[in-house]
Amino acid sequence: MKYDRIEEAVFLDRPNRFIAMIRLNGCDSEIPCHVKNTGRCRELLIPGAKIYVQHLDRPGRKTKYDLIAVEKGERLINMDSQAPNEAAFEWICGGGLFPEPVKVKRESSFGNSRFDLYAESAKRRAFLEVKGVTLEEDGIARFPDAPTVRGVKHVEELVRAREEGYDAYLLFIIQMTEIRYLEPNDKTHPAFGEALRYAKQMGVQLIARECEVRPDSLQITGEVPIHL
């Protein structure tokens, strides 16, 4: 997926989970910027960090910028929580996951949940839930970065979909590159890890993919091992 009107900036502060105070490259004044990721991201949003923002000066908006990516050392990490779904949709439609052509639908309901994607062909009917991953330490990616009751519910619903004859996939989109492996963040939310291990036993397909990240793009690339 591609962005336009990307500008460099410096992160200053995050007064709440929706707003960051930033300084655009070459400017002295502080301006508000919309944070498109409600996770904690404490290891990313450090005062002085170089960030990349998208200029979206549209009527009705409270801010003129969206926070897209941040530099963590030499690693560039995409922070847009909407980007993994879009990248996954493009990847699956382009033949990245299934060998045969599939029709892909966004936001498809099953039971008490709404999954991110539904793919159908003459050979399969599959529900897919997409999880963006931004938490990394020493080349190890972990999910979630905060407790997620909603995430556990999605995993449980994928198990039910599998029991009713659907293919079920949990797709982790790691919003960075050079990742050794992904693992559930049991320290932060042990219930998610337990649900994930049970889902694998019940036939839910767990897939992790890293991404090539640039200030103005996010593209799914290589597969990453999952350690449970």
Backbone as JSON, one array per atom type, in Angstrom:
{
  "sequence": "MKYDRIEEAVFLDRPNRFIAMIRLNGCDSEIPCHVKNTGRCRELLIPGAKIYVQHLDRPGRKTKYDLIAVEKGERLINMDSQAPNEAAFEWICGGGLFPEPVKVKRESSFGNSRFDLYAESAKRRAFLEVKGVTLEEDGIARFPDAPTVRGVKHVEELVRAREEGYDAYLLFIIQMTEIRYLEPNDKTHPAFGEALRYAKQMGVQLIARECEVRPDSLQITGEVPIHL",
  "N": [[0.84, -1.18, 0.0], [0.34, 2.32, -0.57], [1.25, 5.66, 0.44], [0.56, 9.15, 0.16], [1.9, 12.52, 0.18], [3.79, 12.6, 2.33], [5.66, 13.64, 5.15], [8.63, 14.52, 6.98], [9.1, 14.51, 10.54], [9.4, 15.34, 14.06], [8.82, 13.52, 16.99], [7.26, 14.68, 19.93], [5.53, 14.56, 22.24], [2.84, 12.69, 23.77], [-0.13, 13.46, 24.55], [-2.59, 12.15, 24.83], [-4.07, 8.99, 23.84], [-4.87, 9.31, 21.22], [-3.68, 11.55, 20.13], [-0.65, 13.09, 19.15], [1.98, 15.33, 19.89], [3.92, 17.13, 17.67], [6.86, 18.19, 15.8], [7.31, 19.6, 12.78], [9.71, 18.95, 10.17], [12.14, 21.39, 9.99], [10.6, 23.34, 11.13], [9.62, 25.4, 13.93], [7.43, 25.46, 15.6], [5.06, 23.63, 17.67], [2.74, 21.14, 16.73], [-0.47, 19.46, 16.66], [-1.0, 15.97, 15.99], [-2.7, 13.25, 14.53], [-2.81, 10.07, 16.0], [-2.71, 7.0, 14.64], [-2.89, 4.6, 15.94], [-3.9, 2.98, 18.7], [-2.55, 1.54, 20.56], [-0.08, 1.04, 23.21], [2.67, 1.56, 22.58], [5.02, 2.47, 23.78], [7.72, 2.0, 23.57], [8.29, 3.01, 21.14], [7.31, 5.65, 20.68], [9.1, 7.92, 21.62], [10.3, 10.88, 23.07], [11.81, 13.06, 20.77], [12.17, 11.2, 18.77], [12.5, 10.38, 15.32], [9.9, 10.76, 13.03], [7.38, 9.94, 10.56], [4.87, 11.59, 8.85], [1.57, 11.94, 7.49], [0.2, 14.37, 5.43], [-2.95, 15.56, 5.68], [-5.04, 17.64, 5.07], [-8.09, 18.19, 5.47], [-11.56, 19.16, 5.28], [-13.33, 19.29, 8.35], [-11.6, 17.71, 9.82], [-9.79, 17.4, 12.9], [-7.09, 17.53, 13.15], [-4.25, 18.13, 11.01], [-2.54, 16.19, 10.25], [-1.53, 12.73, 10.05], [0.04, 10.21, 11.97], [2.37, 8.04, 10.65], [4.76, 6.42, 10.48], [7.69, 5.44, 12.39], [11.07, 5.88, 13.41], [13.09, 3.48, 14.94], [15.95, 3.19, 16.34], [17.92, 1.89, 13.83], [15.83, 0.85, 12.49], [12.84, 1.06, 10.66], [9.52, 1.51, 11.48], [6.21, 0.88, 10.71], [3.35, 2.47, 11.94], [0.68, 2.65, 11.53], [-2.43, 1.57, 12.26], [-4.41, 0.79, 10.53], [-3.15, 0.01, 8.24], [-2.14, -2.76, 8.11], [-4.47, -4.33, 7.48], [-5.17, -3.32, 4.97], [-2.84, -3.86, 3.5], [-2.81, -6.66, 3.72], [-5.17, -7.31, 2.37], [-4.53, -6.47, -0.27], [-2.37, -8.18, -0.73], [-3.47, -10.79, -0.55], [-5.42, -10.68, -2.56], [-3.69, -10.47, -4.68], [-2.69, -13.0, -4.96], [-1.0, -13.88, -2.95], [-1.44, -15.6, -0.76], [-3.23, -17.79, -1.31], [-3.24, -20.5, -3.68], [-5.07, -20.56, -5.82], [-7.25, -18.31, -7.67], [-9.13, -16.04, -5.68], [-12.13, -14.62, -4.35], [-12.25, -11.79, -2.44], [-13.55, -10.42, 0.47], [-14.12, -7.62, 2.51], [-14.48, -7.1, 6.08], [-16.36, -9.22, 7.32], [-19.06, -10.91, 8.77], [-19.31, -13.35, 11.38], [-20.88, -15.46, 13.58], [-20.66, -13.94, 16.69], [-18.78, -12.13, 15.98], [-16.87, -9.93, 13.85], [-14.94, -10.52, 11.23], [-11.82, -9.53, 9.68], [-11.39, -10.18, 6.97], [-12.83, -12.12, 4.31], [-12.44, -14.9, 2.28], [-13.17, -16.56, -0.74], [-13.47, -19.32, -2.94], [-13.79, -21.8, -5.55], [-12.7, -23.87, -4.2], [-12.5, -23.3, -1.49], [-13.67, -21.76, 1.59], [-12.96, -19.16, 3.55], [-12.27, -17.53, 6.6], [-10.5, -14.7, 7.74], [-8.53, -13.17, 10.15], [-6.79, -10.25, 10.85], [-3.86, -9.11, 12.39], [-1.99, -6.38, 13.34], [1.43, -5.89, 14.04], [3.64, -4.22, 16.1], [5.4, -4.33, 18.17], [8.65, -5.01, 19.17], [11.67, -6.64, 20.13], [15.04, -7.11, 20.25], [14.96, -8.29, 17.71], [12.82, -9.99, 17.93], [9.42, -10.32, 17.5], [6.41, -9.45, 19.15], [3.03, -10.12, 20.15], [0.05, -9.44, 21.95], [0.68, -5.84, 22.44], [-0.56, -4.84, 24.55], [-3.14, -5.82, 26.91], [-5.79, -7.59, 25.31], [-8.92, -8.18, 25.12], [-10.73, -8.28, 23.08], [-9.14, -9.35, 21.06], [-8.72, -11.98, 21.98], [-11.33, -12.92, 21.83], [-11.7, -12.88, 19.05], [-9.91, -14.9, 18.27], [-11.1, -17.13, 19.47], [-13.51, -17.18, 18.06], [-12.57, -17.77, 15.53], [-11.84, -20.41, 15.92], [-14.38, -21.53, 16.25], [-15.42, -21.06, 13.71], [-13.77, -22.76, 12.24], [-14.6, -25.21, 13.26], [-17.1, -25.35, 12.13], [-16.6, -25.9, 9.53], [-15.28, -24.05, 7.93], [-12.28, -22.68, 6.48], [-9.83, -21.21, 8.54], [-7.93, -18.42, 9.42], [-5.35, -16.77, 11.15], [-3.68, -13.93, 10.73], [-0.71, -12.45, 11.19], [0.58, -9.36, 10.69], [3.61, -8.06, 10.56], [4.88, -5.02, 11.15], [7.39, -4.18, 10.11], [10.8, -5.06, 9.26], [13.34, -7.71, 9.11], [12.94, -9.62, 11.19], [13.32, -12.15, 13.58], [11.63, -14.12, 14.75], [8.15, -14.55, 15.68], [6.22, -14.31, 18.66], [3.62, -15.08, 21.08], [2.7, -12.55, 23.43], [2.98, -13.44, 26.29], [3.58, -12.49, 28.81], [2.36, -10.0, 28.96], [-0.34, -10.51, 28.25], [-1.49, -13.31, 29.1], [-3.78, -14.84, 28.51], [-4.32, -14.47, 25.82], [-2.17, -15.79, 24.59], [-2.7, -18.43, 25.45], [-5.16, -18.88, 24.17], [-4.3, -18.72, 21.53], [-2.55, -20.91, 21.24], [-4.35, -23.01, 21.65], [-6.05, -22.59, 19.49], [-4.39, -23.23, 17.32], [-4.08, -25.97, 17.75], [-6.65, -26.74, 17.13], [-6.83, -26.42, 14.44], [-6.76, -23.9, 13.28], [-5.11, -21.76, 11.06], [-2.03, -20.27, 11.58], [-0.23, -17.51, 10.65], [2.6, -15.54, 10.05], [3.9, -12.58, 8.73], [6.5, -10.48, 7.67], [7.2, -7.03, 6.8], [8.25, -4.88, 4.15], [9.12, -1.7, 4.86], [8.67, 1.63, 4.1], [8.85, 5.23, 4.28], [6.63, 6.05, 2.8], [5.19, 3.74, 2.17], [3.98, 0.33, 2.57], [4.66, -3.02, 2.37], [3.92, -6.42, 2.17], [6.2, -9.01, 2.78], [8.5, -11.48, 3.41], [7.89, -14.7, 5.05], [7.59, -15.28, 8.57], [8.77, -17.23, 11.26], [6.62, -18.66, 13.79], [6.72, -18.9, 17.21], [5.35, -20.76, 19.68]],
  "CA": [[0.0, 0.0, 0.0], [1.1, 3.55, -0.74], [0.77, 6.91, 1.01], [1.06, 10.35, -0.5], [2.08, 13.71, 1.01], [4.5, 12.22, 3.55], [6.64, 14.62, 5.6], [9.41, 14.17, 8.17], [8.79, 15.29, 11.73], [9.97, 14.84, 15.32], [7.82, 13.29, 18.04], [7.53, 15.42, 21.16], [4.75, 14.12, 23.4], [1.55, 12.07, 23.46], [-1.01, 13.82, 25.67], [-3.57, 11.07, 24.96], [-3.77, 7.91, 22.89], [-5.24, 9.7, 19.87], [-2.98, 12.76, 19.7], [0.76, 13.32, 19.43], [2.5, 16.66, 19.58], [5.07, 16.92, 16.81], [7.47, 19.36, 15.18], [7.65, 19.29, 11.4], [11.08, 19.21, 9.8], [12.4, 22.77, 9.61], [9.67, 24.27, 11.81], [9.84, 25.55, 15.37], [6.19, 25.34, 16.37], [4.48, 22.32, 17.94], [1.41, 20.98, 16.19], [-1.05, 18.15, 16.97], [-1.03, 14.96, 14.92], [-3.53, 12.1, 14.88], [-2.11, 8.79, 16.15], [-3.58, 5.96, 14.07], [-2.62, 3.36, 16.67], [-4.27, 3.24, 20.09], [-1.7, 0.75, 21.46], [0.78, 1.83, 24.09], [3.79, 2.01, 21.73], [5.93, 3.25, 24.62], [9.1, 1.81, 23.12], [8.43, 3.68, 19.85], [7.05, 7.08, 20.76], [10.04, 8.49, 22.58], [10.59, 12.27, 22.68], [12.97, 13.22, 19.91], [12.2, 10.19, 17.71], [12.12, 10.82, 13.98], [8.66, 10.14, 12.58], [6.89, 10.33, 9.25], [3.46, 11.91, 8.98], [0.87, 12.19, 6.24], [-0.55, 15.62, 5.44], [-4.34, 15.34, 5.26], [-5.76, 18.86, 5.44], [-9.44, 18.03, 4.93], [-12.61, 19.77, 6.1], [-13.88, 18.46, 9.41], [-10.56, 17.08, 10.62], [-9.27, 18.18, 14.02], [-5.66, 17.69, 12.92], [-3.89, 18.13, 9.59], [-1.55, 15.15, 9.99], [-1.61, 11.39, 10.65], [1.34, 9.59, 12.23], [2.45, 6.83, 9.83], [5.9, 5.55, 10.78], [8.66, 5.95, 13.36], [12.37, 5.22, 13.41], [13.54, 2.92, 16.21], [17.31, 2.87, 15.96], [18.04, 1.85, 12.38], [14.65, 0.15, 11.99], [11.66, 1.88, 10.41], [8.33, 0.75, 11.85], [4.92, 1.47, 10.36], [2.48, 2.49, 13.13], [-0.7, 2.85, 11.09], [-3.17, 0.35, 12.59], [-5.26, 0.42, 9.4], [-2.32, -0.45, 7.14], [-2.06, -4.21, 7.94], [-5.65, -4.84, 6.78], [-5.09, -2.94, 3.56], [-1.75, -4.62, 2.9], [-3.24, -8.05, 3.62], [-6.16, -7.39, 1.29], [-3.81, -6.4, -1.54], [-1.51, -9.37, -0.84], [-4.3, -11.96, -0.83], [-5.99, -10.5, -3.9], [-2.62, -10.65, -5.65], [-2.25, -14.39, -4.98], [0.06, -14.12, -1.98], [-1.75, -16.63, 0.24], [-3.88, -18.97, -1.88], [-2.75, -20.79, -5.03], [-6.1, -20.29, -6.82], [-7.9, -17.0, -7.52], [-10.19, -15.98, -4.68], [-12.85, -13.37, -4.14], [-11.96, -11.35, -1.07], [-14.51, -9.45, 1.0], [-13.72, -7.0, 3.77], [-15.43, -6.98, 7.19], [-17.37, -10.25, 7.16], [-19.55, -11.34, 10.07], [-19.5, -14.75, 11.72], [-21.24, -15.54, 15.0], [-20.7, -12.64, 17.36], [-17.6, -11.37, 15.6], [-16.7, -9.45, 12.49], [-13.56, -10.74, 10.84], [-11.31, -8.52, 8.76], [-11.49, -10.59, 5.57], [-13.41, -13.43, 3.96], [-11.98, -15.3, 0.95], [-13.94, -17.69, -1.24], [-13.22, -19.82, -4.28], [-14.44, -23.1, -5.74], [-12.05, -24.83, -3.33], [-12.42, -22.94, -0.08], [-14.34, -20.63, 2.23], [-12.01, -18.87, 4.62], [-12.29, -16.3, 7.37], [-9.16, -14.27, 8.12], [-8.39, -12.05, 11.06], [-5.47, -9.64, 10.67], [-3.33, -8.4, 13.56], [-0.77, -5.64, 13.1], [2.42, -6.07, 15.11], [4.67, -3.17, 16.15], [6.26, -4.53, 19.33], [9.83, -5.79, 18.81], [12.83, -6.54, 21.01], [16.14, -7.98, 19.8], [14.56, -9.03, 16.52], [11.67, -10.85, 18.24], [8.15, -9.59, 17.5], [5.43, -10.0, 20.1], [1.67, -9.6, 20.11], [-0.22, -8.01, 21.79], [1.5, -4.97, 23.28], [-1.43, -4.52, 25.69], [-4.21, -6.81, 26.98], [-6.79, -7.44, 24.27], [-10.06, -9.09, 25.26], [-11.29, -8.4, 21.73], [-8.29, -10.26, 20.32], [-9.02, -13.34, 22.44], [-12.63, -13.26, 21.26], [-11.51, -13.18, 17.63], [-9.27, -16.22, 18.16], [-12.11, -18.12, 19.82], [-14.47, -17.25, 16.96], [-11.91, -18.5, 14.44], [-11.97, -21.84, 16.25], [-15.76, -21.93, 15.95], [-15.54, -21.1, 12.25], [-13.11, -23.99, 11.79], [-15.47, -26.33, 13.65], [-18.25, -25.36, 11.23], [-16.19, -26.29, 8.2], [-14.57, -23.01, 7.21], [-10.87, -22.46, 6.75], [-9.68, -20.08, 9.45], [-6.56, -17.94, 9.43], [-4.95, -15.59, 11.92], [-2.56, -13.4, 9.97], [0.04, -11.4, 11.88], [1.34, -8.51, 9.79], [4.65, -7.41, 11.35], [5.03, -3.76, 10.42], [8.82, -3.9, 10.05], [11.53, -6.16, 8.63], [14.45, -8.3, 9.83], [12.41, -10.22, 12.41], [13.75, -13.56, 13.74], [10.4, -14.9, 14.91], [7.06, -13.91, 16.43], [5.68, -15.11, 19.74], [2.58, -14.37, 21.85], [3.23, -11.79, 24.56], [2.35, -14.07, 27.46], [3.79, -11.67, 30.0], [1.38, -8.91, 28.96], [-1.7, -11.04, 28.21], [-1.38, -14.77, 28.98], [-4.99, -15.45, 27.95], [-4.2, -14.48, 24.36], [-1.27, -16.89, 24.24], [-3.42, -19.68, 25.64], [-6.14, -18.99, 23.09], [-3.57, -18.93, 20.28], [-2.07, -22.3, 21.22], [-5.51, -23.87, 21.48], [-6.54, -22.42, 18.12], [-3.53, -24.0, 16.43], [-4.45, -27.38, 17.94], [-7.96, -26.97, 16.53], [-6.76, -26.31, 13.0], [-6.65, -22.53, 12.78], [-3.8, -21.51, 10.47], [-1.35, -19.1, 12.1], [0.75, -17.05, 9.68], [3.23, -14.25, 10.34], [4.64, -12.02, 7.61], [7.08, -9.17, 7.9], [6.91, -6.07, 5.73], [9.17, -3.83, 3.74], [8.52, -0.44, 5.29], [9.26, 2.89, 3.69], [8.01, 6.31, 4.79], [5.4, 6.21, 2.03], [4.62, 2.48, 1.71], [4.06, -0.89, 3.39], [4.45, -4.15, 1.48], [4.16, -7.72, 2.78], [7.3, -9.75, 2.14], [8.78, -12.85, 3.8], [7.22, -15.35, 6.18], [8.34, -15.28, 9.82], [8.34, -18.34, 12.13], [5.86, -18.37, 15.0], [7.07, -19.75, 18.34], [4.27, -20.77, 20.66]],
  "C": [[0.88, 1.24, 0.0], [0.41, 4.72, -0.02], [1.27, 8.05, 0.11], [1.23, 11.45, 0.55], [2.7, 13.38, 2.38], [5.57, 13.28, 3.87], [7.39, 14.09, 6.82], [9.01, 15.07, 9.33], [9.52, 14.68, 12.92], [8.84, 14.68, 16.33], [8.23, 14.01, 19.31], [6.83, 14.82, 22.38], [3.47, 13.48, 22.91], [0.59, 12.35, 24.61], [-2.15, 12.84, 25.88], [-3.34, 10.08, 23.83], [-4.09, 8.26, 21.44], [-4.39, 10.83, 19.28], [-1.5, 12.69, 20.08], [1.09, 14.76, 19.11], [3.81, 16.46, 18.83], [5.65, 18.27, 16.37], [7.88, 18.95, 13.77], [9.09, 19.67, 11.1], [11.25, 20.66, 9.32], [11.5, 23.79, 10.26], [9.96, 24.31, 13.3], [8.59, 25.28, 16.2], [5.77, 23.89, 16.56], [3.08, 22.26, 17.37], [0.87, 19.6, 16.57], [-1.1, 17.26, 15.74], [-1.86, 13.78, 15.41], [-2.68, 10.83, 14.93], [-3.06, 7.68, 15.71], [-3.32, 4.59, 14.7], [-2.89, 3.64, 18.13], [-3.49, 2.37, 21.07], [-0.78, 1.65, 22.26], [1.99, 2.39, 23.35], [4.82, 2.81, 22.52], [7.38, 3.13, 24.17], [9.36, 2.5, 21.78], [8.32, 5.19, 19.96], [7.83, 7.69, 21.91], [10.34, 9.92, 22.15], [11.89, 12.38, 21.89], [13.04, 12.22, 18.77], [11.8, 10.8, 16.37], [10.9, 10.05, 13.53], [8.34, 10.63, 11.18], [5.38, 10.47, 9.34], [2.87, 12.18, 7.6], [0.03, 13.46, 6.38], [-1.93, 15.38, 4.86], [-5.18, 16.52, 5.72], [-7.14, 18.84, 4.8], [-10.46, 18.71, 5.83], [-13.14, 18.79, 7.15], [-12.85, 17.76, 10.27], [-10.1, 18.0, 11.75], [-7.77, 18.41, 13.89], [-5.39, 17.61, 11.42], [-2.94, 16.99, 9.23], [-1.94, 13.84, 10.68], [-0.2, 10.86, 10.84], [1.39, 8.24, 11.52], [3.56, 5.89, 10.28], [6.87, 6.25, 11.72], [9.96, 5.19, 13.22], [12.7, 4.76, 14.83], [14.96, 2.41, 15.96], [17.44, 2.97, 14.44], [16.83, 1.19, 11.73], [13.5, 1.13, 11.81], [10.42, 1.03, 10.62], [7.08, 1.54, 11.46], [4.0, 1.36, 11.57], [1.02, 2.64, 12.79], [-1.49, 1.56, 11.32], [-4.11, -0.08, 11.49], [-4.45, -0.2, 8.26], [-2.25, -1.97, 7.01], [-3.25, -4.81, 7.19], [-5.57, -4.54, 5.29], [-4.0, -3.73, 2.84], [-2.13, -6.09, 2.73], [-4.24, -8.24, 2.5], [-5.47, -7.38, -0.07], [-3.01, -7.67, -1.78], [-2.33, -10.6, -1.21], [-4.93, -11.86, -2.21], [-4.94, -10.73, -4.99], [-2.05, -12.06, -5.67], [-1.18, -14.72, -3.96], [-0.19, -15.26, -1.02], [-2.3, -17.91, -0.37], [-3.4, -19.22, -3.31], [-3.76, -20.48, -6.13], [-6.66, -18.88, -6.64], [-9.03, -17.06, -6.5], [-10.86, -14.62, -4.73], [-12.69, -12.99, -2.68], [-12.92, -10.25, -0.68], [-13.99, -8.92, 2.32], [-14.86, -7.09, 4.8], [-16.6, -7.95, 7.03], [-17.76, -10.82, 8.52], [-19.62, -12.86, 10.18], [-19.78, -14.83, 13.21], [-21.37, -14.16, 15.59], [-19.52, -11.76, 17.0], [-17.68, -10.91, 14.16], [-15.22, -9.59, 12.15], [-13.14, -9.74, 9.77], [-11.55, -8.89, 7.31], [-12.19, -11.94, 5.45], [-13.0, -13.72, 2.52], [-12.73, -16.55, 0.52], [-13.52, -18.02, -2.67], [-13.99, -21.12, -4.43], [-13.9, -24.14, -4.77], [-12.18, -24.52, -1.84], [-13.37, -21.8, 0.29], [-13.53, -20.33, 3.48], [-12.26, -17.53, 5.27], [-10.86, -15.98, 7.81], [-9.24, -13.08, 9.05], [-6.95, -11.55, 10.97], [-5.08, -8.88, 11.94], [-2.03, -7.7, 13.18], [0.16, -5.72, 14.3], [3.48, -4.98, 15.02], [5.65, -3.36, 17.29], [7.41, -5.47, 18.96], [10.93, -5.57, 19.84], [13.86, -7.57, 20.58], [15.74, -8.86, 18.63], [13.4, -9.99, 16.74], [10.43, -9.97, 18.28], [7.18, -10.27, 18.46], [4.08, -9.33, 19.92], [0.88, -10.25, 21.23], [0.74, -7.17, 22.63], [0.72, -4.47, 24.48], [-2.53, -5.57, 25.74], [-5.3, -6.54, 25.96], [-7.88, -8.51, 24.4], [-10.69, -9.33, 23.89], [-10.47, -9.39, 20.89], [-8.53, -11.71, 20.7], [-10.35, -13.81, 21.85], [-12.5, -13.63, 19.78], [-10.89, -14.57, 17.44], [-10.3, -17.32, 18.46], [-13.15, -18.28, 18.71], [-13.86, -17.94, 15.74], [-11.98, -20.0, 14.67], [-13.37, -22.33, 15.92], [-15.99, -22.0, 14.44], [-14.91, -22.37, 11.7], [-13.98, -25.2, 12.1], [-16.68, -26.46, 12.72], [-17.86, -25.56, 9.76], [-15.49, -25.24, 7.37], [-13.06, -23.17, 7.42], [-10.76, -21.21, 7.62], [-8.21, -19.71, 9.57], [-6.42, -16.75, 10.39], [-3.64, -15.11, 11.32], [-1.93, -12.23, 10.72], [0.87, -10.63, 10.84], [2.33, -7.7, 10.63], [5.1, -6.17, 10.58], [6.47, -3.25, 10.44], [9.48, -5.1, 9.4], [12.64, -6.65, 9.55], [14.03, -8.84, 11.19], [12.8, -11.7, 12.45], [12.55, -14.48, 13.88], [9.39, -14.08, 15.69], [6.6, -14.86, 17.53], [4.57, -14.34, 20.46], [3.21, -13.71, 23.07], [2.55, -12.27, 25.84], [2.51, -13.24, 28.72], [2.73, -10.58, 30.1], [-0.05, -9.43, 29.0], [-1.65, -12.56, 28.02], [-2.6, -15.43, 28.35], [-4.94, -15.48, 26.42], [-3.29, -15.61, 23.9], [-1.93, -18.24, 24.38], [-4.43, -19.92, 24.53], [-5.46, -19.31, 21.76], [-3.09, -20.38, 20.17], [-3.22, -23.28, 21.03], [-6.04, -23.8, 20.05], [-5.7, -23.22, 17.14], [-3.85, -25.49, 16.53], [-5.75, -27.72, 17.23], [-7.98, -26.71, 15.02], [-6.78, -24.91, 12.43], [-5.23, -22.31, 12.26], [-3.23, -20.2, 11.01], [-0.22, -18.73, 11.14], [1.29, -15.7, 10.12], [4.05, -13.83, 9.13], [5.23, -10.68, 8.01], [6.85, -8.3, 6.67], [8.14, -5.23, 5.41], [8.49, -2.51, 4.03], [9.35, 0.72, 4.75], [8.37, 4.01, 4.23], [6.67, 6.41, 4.08], [4.78, 4.9, 1.57], [4.8, 1.37, 2.73], [3.74, -2.05, 2.46], [4.83, -5.44, 2.19], [5.26, -8.46, 2.02], [7.39, -11.16, 2.73], [8.0, -13.36, 5.0], [8.16, -15.39, 7.38], [7.85, -16.45, 10.67], [7.56, -17.84, 13.34], [6.24, -19.38, 16.07], [5.98, -19.64, 19.4], [4.72, -21.31, 22.01]]
}
